[in-house]
């Protein structure tokens, strides 16, 4: 399985971005507020929160989305999909509380990482 952005998603994302990135400086209050806005989008739209970092990893991506908007057969409300070029893809069922916690952790600890919200239709999950 791989997780990739389709060419259409980039164009669609540029024109209708919900969040380009978490605001700086990354105070705990601003991070929490940002994450709550992301969670609102995840609850109401077929979108994915995508976290990308270049810190110690070339092109690693993590996305969180509601399972109901994916072809995945997972017994959970949300799913975390981590795509690391070195380690492959890992799919983990999770709760909304877990999504909140992990997004906050990513944004608290990685100053070069970024989060955006994009249409889930623009994220391809396929078997390689």
mmCIF file of N, CA, C and O in Angstrom, residues 60-115:
data_model
loop_
_atom_site.group_PDB
_atom_site.id
_atom_site.type_symbol
_atom_site.label_atom_id
_atom_site.label_comp_id
_atom_site.label_asym_id
_atom_site.label_seq_id
_atom_site.Cartn_x
_atom_site.Cartn_y
_atom_site.Cartn_z
ATOM 1 N N UNK A 60 8.483 11.480 4.708
ATOM 2 C CA UNK A 60 7.501 10.755 5.515
ATOM 3 C C UNK A 60 6.218 11.565 5.613
ATOM 4 O O UNK A 60 6.241 12.776 5.755
ATOM 5 N N UNK A 61 5.075 10.875 5.507
ATOM 6 C CA UNK A 61 3.770 11.521 5.599
ATOM 7 C C UNK A 61 2.907 10.728 6.569
ATOM 8 O O UNK A 61 2.978 9.508 6.615
ATOM 9 N N UNK A 62 2.079 11.428 7.296
ATOM 10 C CA UNK A 62 1.053 10.792 8.110
ATOM 11 C C UNK A 62 -0.248 11.489 7.795
ATOM 12 O O UNK A 62 -0.292 12.711 7.727
ATOM 13 N N UNK A 63 -1.298 10.711 7.573
ATOM 14 C CA UNK A 63 -2.611 11.317 7.394
ATOM 15 C C UNK A 63 -3.578 10.704 8.392
ATOM 16 O O UNK A 63 -3.422 9.565 8.825
ATOM 17 N N UNK A 64 -4.544 11.525 8.781
ATOM 18 C CA UNK A 64 -5.637 11.068 9.624
ATOM 19 C C UNK A 64 -6.927 11.388 8.897
ATOM 20 O O UNK A 64 -7.068 12.464 8.323
ATOM 21 N N UNK A 65 -7.872 10.463 8.932
ATOM 22 C CA UNK A 65 -9.158 10.705 8.302
ATOM 23 C C UNK A 65 -10.198 9.783 8.921
ATOM 24 O O UNK A 65 -9.864 8.830 9.620
ATOM 25 N N UNK A 66 -11.452 10.089 8.639
ATOM 26 C CA UNK A 66 -12.536 9.224 9.105
ATOM 27 C C UNK A 66 -12.571 7.974 8.238
ATOM 28 O O UNK A 66 -12.483 8.049 7.012
ATOM 29 N N UNK A 67 -12.717 6.840 8.868
ATOM 30 C CA UNK A 67 -12.718 5.571 8.155
ATOM 31 C C UNK A 67 -13.853 5.509 7.134
ATOM 32 O O UNK A 67 -13.684 4.968 6.043
ATOM 33 N N UNK A 68 -15.002 6.102 7.464
ATOM 34 C CA UNK A 68 -16.164 6.015 6.574
ATOM 35 C C UNK A 68 -15.900 6.583 5.185
ATOM 36 O O UNK A 68 -16.599 6.248 4.238
ATOM 37 N N UNK A 69 -14.893 7.412 5.034
ATOM 38 C CA UNK A 69 -14.583 8.015 3.735
ATOM 39 C C UNK A 69 -13.468 7.275 2.999
ATOM 40 O O UNK A 69 -12.952 7.785 2.009
ATOM 41 N N UNK A 70 -13.087 6.099 3.486
ATOM 42 C CA UNK A 70 -11.997 5.339 2.867
ATOM 43 C C UNK A 70 -12.492 3.955 2.437
ATOM 44 O O UNK A 70 -13.536 3.500 2.897
ATOM 45 N N UNK A 71 -11.724 3.285 1.590
ATOM 46 C CA UNK A 71 -12.067 1.903 1.234
ATOM 47 C C UNK A 71 -11.552 0.901 2.273
ATOM 48 O O UNK A 71 -11.692 -0.300 2.098
ATOM 49 N N UNK A 72 -10.946 1.393 3.348
ATOM 50 C CA UNK A 72 -10.359 0.514 4.345
ATOM 51 C C UNK A 72 -11.439 -0.146 5.206
ATOM 52 O O UNK A 72 -12.423 0.482 5.585
ATOM 53 N N UNK A 73 -11.231 -1.414 5.517
ATOM 54 C CA UNK A 73 -12.150 -2.151 6.380
ATOM 55 C C UNK A 73 -11.541 -2.175 7.786
ATOM 56 O O UNK A 73 -10.808 -3.094 8.139
ATOM 57 N N UNK A 74 -11.834 -1.132 8.547
ATOM 58 C CA UNK A 74 -11.240 -0.958 9.869
ATOM 59 C C UNK A 74 -12.360 -0.674 10.857
ATOM 60 O O UNK A 74 -13.269 0.103 10.562
ATOM 61 N N UNK A 75 -12.284 -1.310 12.012
ATOM 62 C CA UNK A 75 -13.303 -1.114 13.040
ATOM 63 C C UNK A 75 -12.888 0.023 13.974
ATOM 64 O O UNK A 75 -12.427 -0.204 15.092
ATOM 65 N N UNK A 76 -13.014 1.247 13.476
ATOM 66 C CA UNK A 76 -12.683 2.438 14.262
ATOM 67 C C UNK A 76 -13.303 3.642 13.564
ATOM 68 O O UNK A 76 -13.668 3.575 12.387
ATOM 69 N N UNK A 77 -13.403 4.737 14.290
ATOM 70 C CA UNK A 77 -13.965 5.948 13.700
ATOM 71 C C UNK A 77 -12.957 6.647 12.787
ATOM 72 O O UNK A 77 -13.302 7.197 11.748
ATOM 73 N N UNK A 78 -11.688 6.635 13.204
ATOM 74 C CA UNK A 78 -10.617 7.287 12.452
ATOM 75 C C UNK A 78 -9.522 6.278 12.157
ATOM 76 O O UNK A 78 -9.431 5.228 12.780
ATOM 77 N N UNK A 79 -8.691 6.659 11.201
ATOM 78 C CA UNK A 79 -7.535 5.841 10.883
ATOM 79 C C UNK A 79 -6.326 6.757 10.728
ATOM 80 O O UNK A 79 -6.447 7.887 10.246
ATOM 81 N N UNK A 80 -5.180 6.275 11.188
ATOM 82 C CA UNK A 80 -3.908 6.968 10.968
ATOM 83 C C UNK A 80 -3.128 6.127 9.978
ATOM 84 O O UNK A 80 -2.952 4.924 10.177
ATOM 85 N N UNK A 81 -2.691 6.767 8.903
ATOM 86 C CA UNK A 81 -1.899 6.079 7.887
ATOM 87 C C UNK A 81 -0.554 6.779 7.809
ATOM 88 O O UNK A 81 -0.486 7.966 7.502
ATOM 89 N N UNK A 82 0.487 6.044 8.121
ATOM 90 C CA UNK A 82 1.837 6.600 8.092
ATOM 91 C C UNK A 82 2.577 5.970 6.926
ATOM 92 O O UNK A 82 2.653 4.758 6.809
ATOM 93 N N UNK A 83 3.097 6.831 6.056
ATOM 94 C CA UNK A 83 3.823 6.386 4.868
ATOM 95 C C UNK A 83 5.253 6.896 4.967
ATOM 96 O O UNK A 83 5.511 8.081 4.814
ATOM 97 N N UNK A 84 6.161 5.989 5.280
ATOM 98 C CA UNK A 84 7.580 6.321 5.419
ATOM 99 C C UNK A 84 8.334 5.574 4.325
ATOM 100 O O UNK A 84 8.247 4.343 4.256
ATOM 101 N N UNK A 85 9.052 6.291 3.459
ATOM 102 C CA UNK A 85 9.755 5.622 2.357
ATOM 103 C C UNK A 85 10.693 4.510 2.820
ATOM 104 O O UNK A 85 10.908 3.541 2.101
ATOM 105 N N UNK A 86 11.228 4.631 4.032
ATOM 106 C CA UNK A 86 12.152 3.608 4.530
ATOM 107 C C UNK A 86 11.433 2.424 5.167
ATOM 108 O O UNK A 86 11.902 1.300 5.087
ATOM 109 N N UNK A 87 10.292 2.674 5.805
ATOM 110 C CA UNK A 87 9.619 1.630 6.574
ATOM 111 C C UNK A 87 8.330 1.122 5.938
ATOM 112 O O UNK A 87 7.751 0.152 6.409
ATOM 113 N N UNK A 88 7.855 1.808 4.910
ATOM 114 C CA UNK A 88 6.616 1.407 4.271
ATOM 115 C C UNK A 88 5.408 2.074 4.905
ATOM 116 O O UNK A 88 5.527 3.082 5.594
ATOM 117 N N UNK A 89 4.248 1.480 4.683
ATOM 118 C CA UNK A 89 2.989 2.068 5.137
ATOM 119 C C UNK A 89 2.458 1.290 6.340
ATOM 120 O O UNK A 89 2.454 0.065 6.346
ATOM 121 N N UNK A 90 1.997 2.047 7.325
ATOM 122 C CA UNK A 90 1.398 1.461 8.513
ATOM 123 C C UNK A 90 0.017 2.087 8.702
ATOM 124 O O UNK A 90 -0.114 3.305 8.695
ATOM 125 N N UNK A 91 -1.008 1.253 8.816
ATOM 126 C CA UNK A 91 -2.376 1.710 9.026
ATOM 127 C C UNK A 91 -2.786 1.335 10.439
ATOM 128 O O UNK A 91 -2.675 0.170 10.830
ATOM 129 N N UNK A 92 -3.246 2.334 11.188
ATOM 130 C CA UNK A 92 -3.629 2.095 12.572
ATOM 131 C C UNK A 92 -4.996 2.706 12.862
ATOM 132 O O UNK A 92 -5.190 3.911 12.704
ATOM 133 N N UNK A 93 -5.956 1.882 13.289
ATOM 134 C CA UNK A 93 -7.242 2.438 13.706
ATOM 135 C C UNK A 93 -7.034 3.307 14.945
ATOM 136 O O UNK A 93 -6.168 3.016 15.768
ATOM 137 N N UNK A 94 -7.810 4.371 15.062
ATOM 138 C CA UNK A 94 -7.654 5.232 16.233
ATOM 139 C C UNK A 94 -8.933 6.015 16.503
ATOM 140 O O UNK A 94 -9.845 6.036 15.684
ATOM 141 N N UNK A 95 -8.968 6.647 17.644
ATOM 142 C CA UNK A 95 -10.111 7.444 18.055
ATOM 143 C C UNK A 95 -9.856 8.918 17.752
ATOM 144 O O UNK A 95 -8.733 9.319 17.445
ATOM 145 N N UNK A 96 -10.899 9.716 17.902
ATOM 146 C CA UNK A 96 -10.737 11.164 17.730
ATOM 147 C C UNK A 96 -9.756 11.722 18.756
ATOM 148 O O UNK A 96 -8.950 12.592 18.440
ATOM 149 N N UNK A 97 -9.802 11.210 19.973
ATOM 150 C CA UNK A 97 -8.877 11.669 21.021
ATOM 151 C C UNK A 97 -7.424 11.369 20.635
ATOM 152 O O UNK A 97 -6.532 12.180 20.874
ATOM 153 N N UNK A 98 -7.205 10.220 20.009
ATOM 154 C CA UNK A 98 -5.853 9.864 19.562
ATOM 155 C C UNK A 98 -5.390 10.795 18.449
ATOM 156 O O UNK A 98 -4.234 11.227 18.435
ATOM 157 N N UNK A 99 -6.288 11.105 17.508
ATOM 158 C CA UNK A 99 -5.939 12.048 16.434
ATOM 159 C C UNK A 99 -5.542 13.386 17.050
ATOM 160 O O UNK A 99 -4.513 13.968 16.693
ATOM 161 N N UNK A 100 -6.339 13.876 17.982
ATOM 162 C CA UNK A 100 -6.054 15.152 18.657
ATOM 163 C C UNK A 100 -4.670 15.114 19.321
ATOM 164 O O UNK A 100 -3.845 15.988 19.125
ATOM 165 N N UNK A 101 -4.432 14.060 20.082
ATOM 166 C CA UNK A 101 -3.168 13.928 20.814
ATOM 167 C C UNK A 101 -1.966 13.871 19.876
ATOM 168 O O UNK A 101 -0.964 14.557 20.072
ATOM 169 N N UNK A 102 -2.071 13.079 18.822
ATOM 170 C CA UNK A 102 -0.926 12.906 17.917
ATOM 171 C C UNK A 102 -0.666 14.144 17.070
ATOM 172 O O UNK A 102 0.486 14.488 16.803
ATOM 173 N N UNK A 103 -1.716 14.822 16.637
ATOM 174 C CA UNK A 103 -1.506 16.076 15.906
ATOM 175 C C UNK A 103 -0.824 17.100 16.805
ATOM 176 O O UNK A 103 0.111 17.786 16.378
ATOM 177 N N UNK A 104 -1.285 17.211 18.035
ATOM 178 C CA UNK A 104 -0.648 18.151 18.976
ATOM 179 C C UNK A 104 0.818 17.783 19.198
ATOM 180 O O UNK A 104 1.692 18.655 19.203
ATOM 181 N N UNK A 105 1.104 16.495 19.377
ATOM 182 C CA UNK A 105 2.490 16.056 19.580
ATOM 183 C C UNK A 105 3.361 16.406 18.379
ATOM 184 O O UNK A 105 4.474 16.920 18.526
ATOM 185 N N UNK A 106 2.867 16.130 17.178
ATOM 186 C CA UNK A 106 3.636 16.444 15.965
ATOM 187 C C UNK A 106 3.967 17.928 15.906
ATOM 188 O O UNK A 106 5.097 18.315 15.639
ATOM 189 N N UNK A 107 2.975 18.754 16.151
ATOM 190 C CA UNK A 107 3.164 20.200 16.023
ATOM 191 C C UNK A 107 3.971 20.779 17.179
ATOM 192 O O UNK A 107 4.652 21.785 17.016
ATOM 193 N N UNK A 108 3.917 20.151 18.332
ATOM 194 C CA UNK A 108 4.708 20.611 19.475
ATOM 195 C C UNK A 108 6.188 20.284 19.318
ATOM 196 O O UNK A 108 7.044 21.034 19.764
ATOM 197 N N UNK A 109 6.479 19.126 18.688
ATOM 198 C CA UNK A 109 7.858 18.637 18.682
ATOM 199 C C UNK A 109 8.623 18.846 17.388
ATOM 200 O O UNK A 109 9.837 18.761 17.374
ATOM 201 N N UNK A 110 7.942 19.097 16.300
ATOM 202 C CA UNK A 110 8.619 19.220 15.005
ATOM 203 C C UNK A 110 8.345 20.608 14.431
ATOM 204 O O UNK A 110 7.280 20.872 13.896
ATOM 205 N N UNK A 111 9.306 21.487 14.540
ATOM 206 C CA UNK A 111 9.136 22.876 14.086
ATOM 207 C C UNK A 111 9.190 23.029 12.572
ATOM 208 O O UNK A 111 8.809 24.063 12.039
ATOM 209 N N UNK A 112 9.681 22.017 11.852
ATOM 210 C CA UNK A 112 9.749 22.127 10.396
ATOM 211 C C UNK A 112 8.615 21.371 9.713
ATOM 212 O O UNK A 112 8.374 21.538 8.530
ATOM 213 N N UNK A 113 7.905 20.533 10.468
ATOM 214 C CA UNK A 113 6.787 19.791 9.902
ATOM 215 C C UNK A 113 5.613 20.711 9.641
ATOM 216 O O UNK A 113 5.506 21.795 10.210
ATOM 217 N N UNK A 114 4.726 20.281 8.769
ATOM 218 C CA UNK A 114 3.556 21.092 8.468
ATOM 219 C C UNK A 114 2.319 20.198 8.380
ATOM 220 O O UNK A 114 2.416 19.016 8.070
ATOM 221 N N UNK A 115 1.196 20.803 8.646
ATOM 222 C CA UNK A 115 -0.083 20.108 8.580
ATOM 223 C C UNK A 115 -0.967 20.857 7.606
ATOM 224 O O UNK A 115 -1.005 22.083 7.625
#
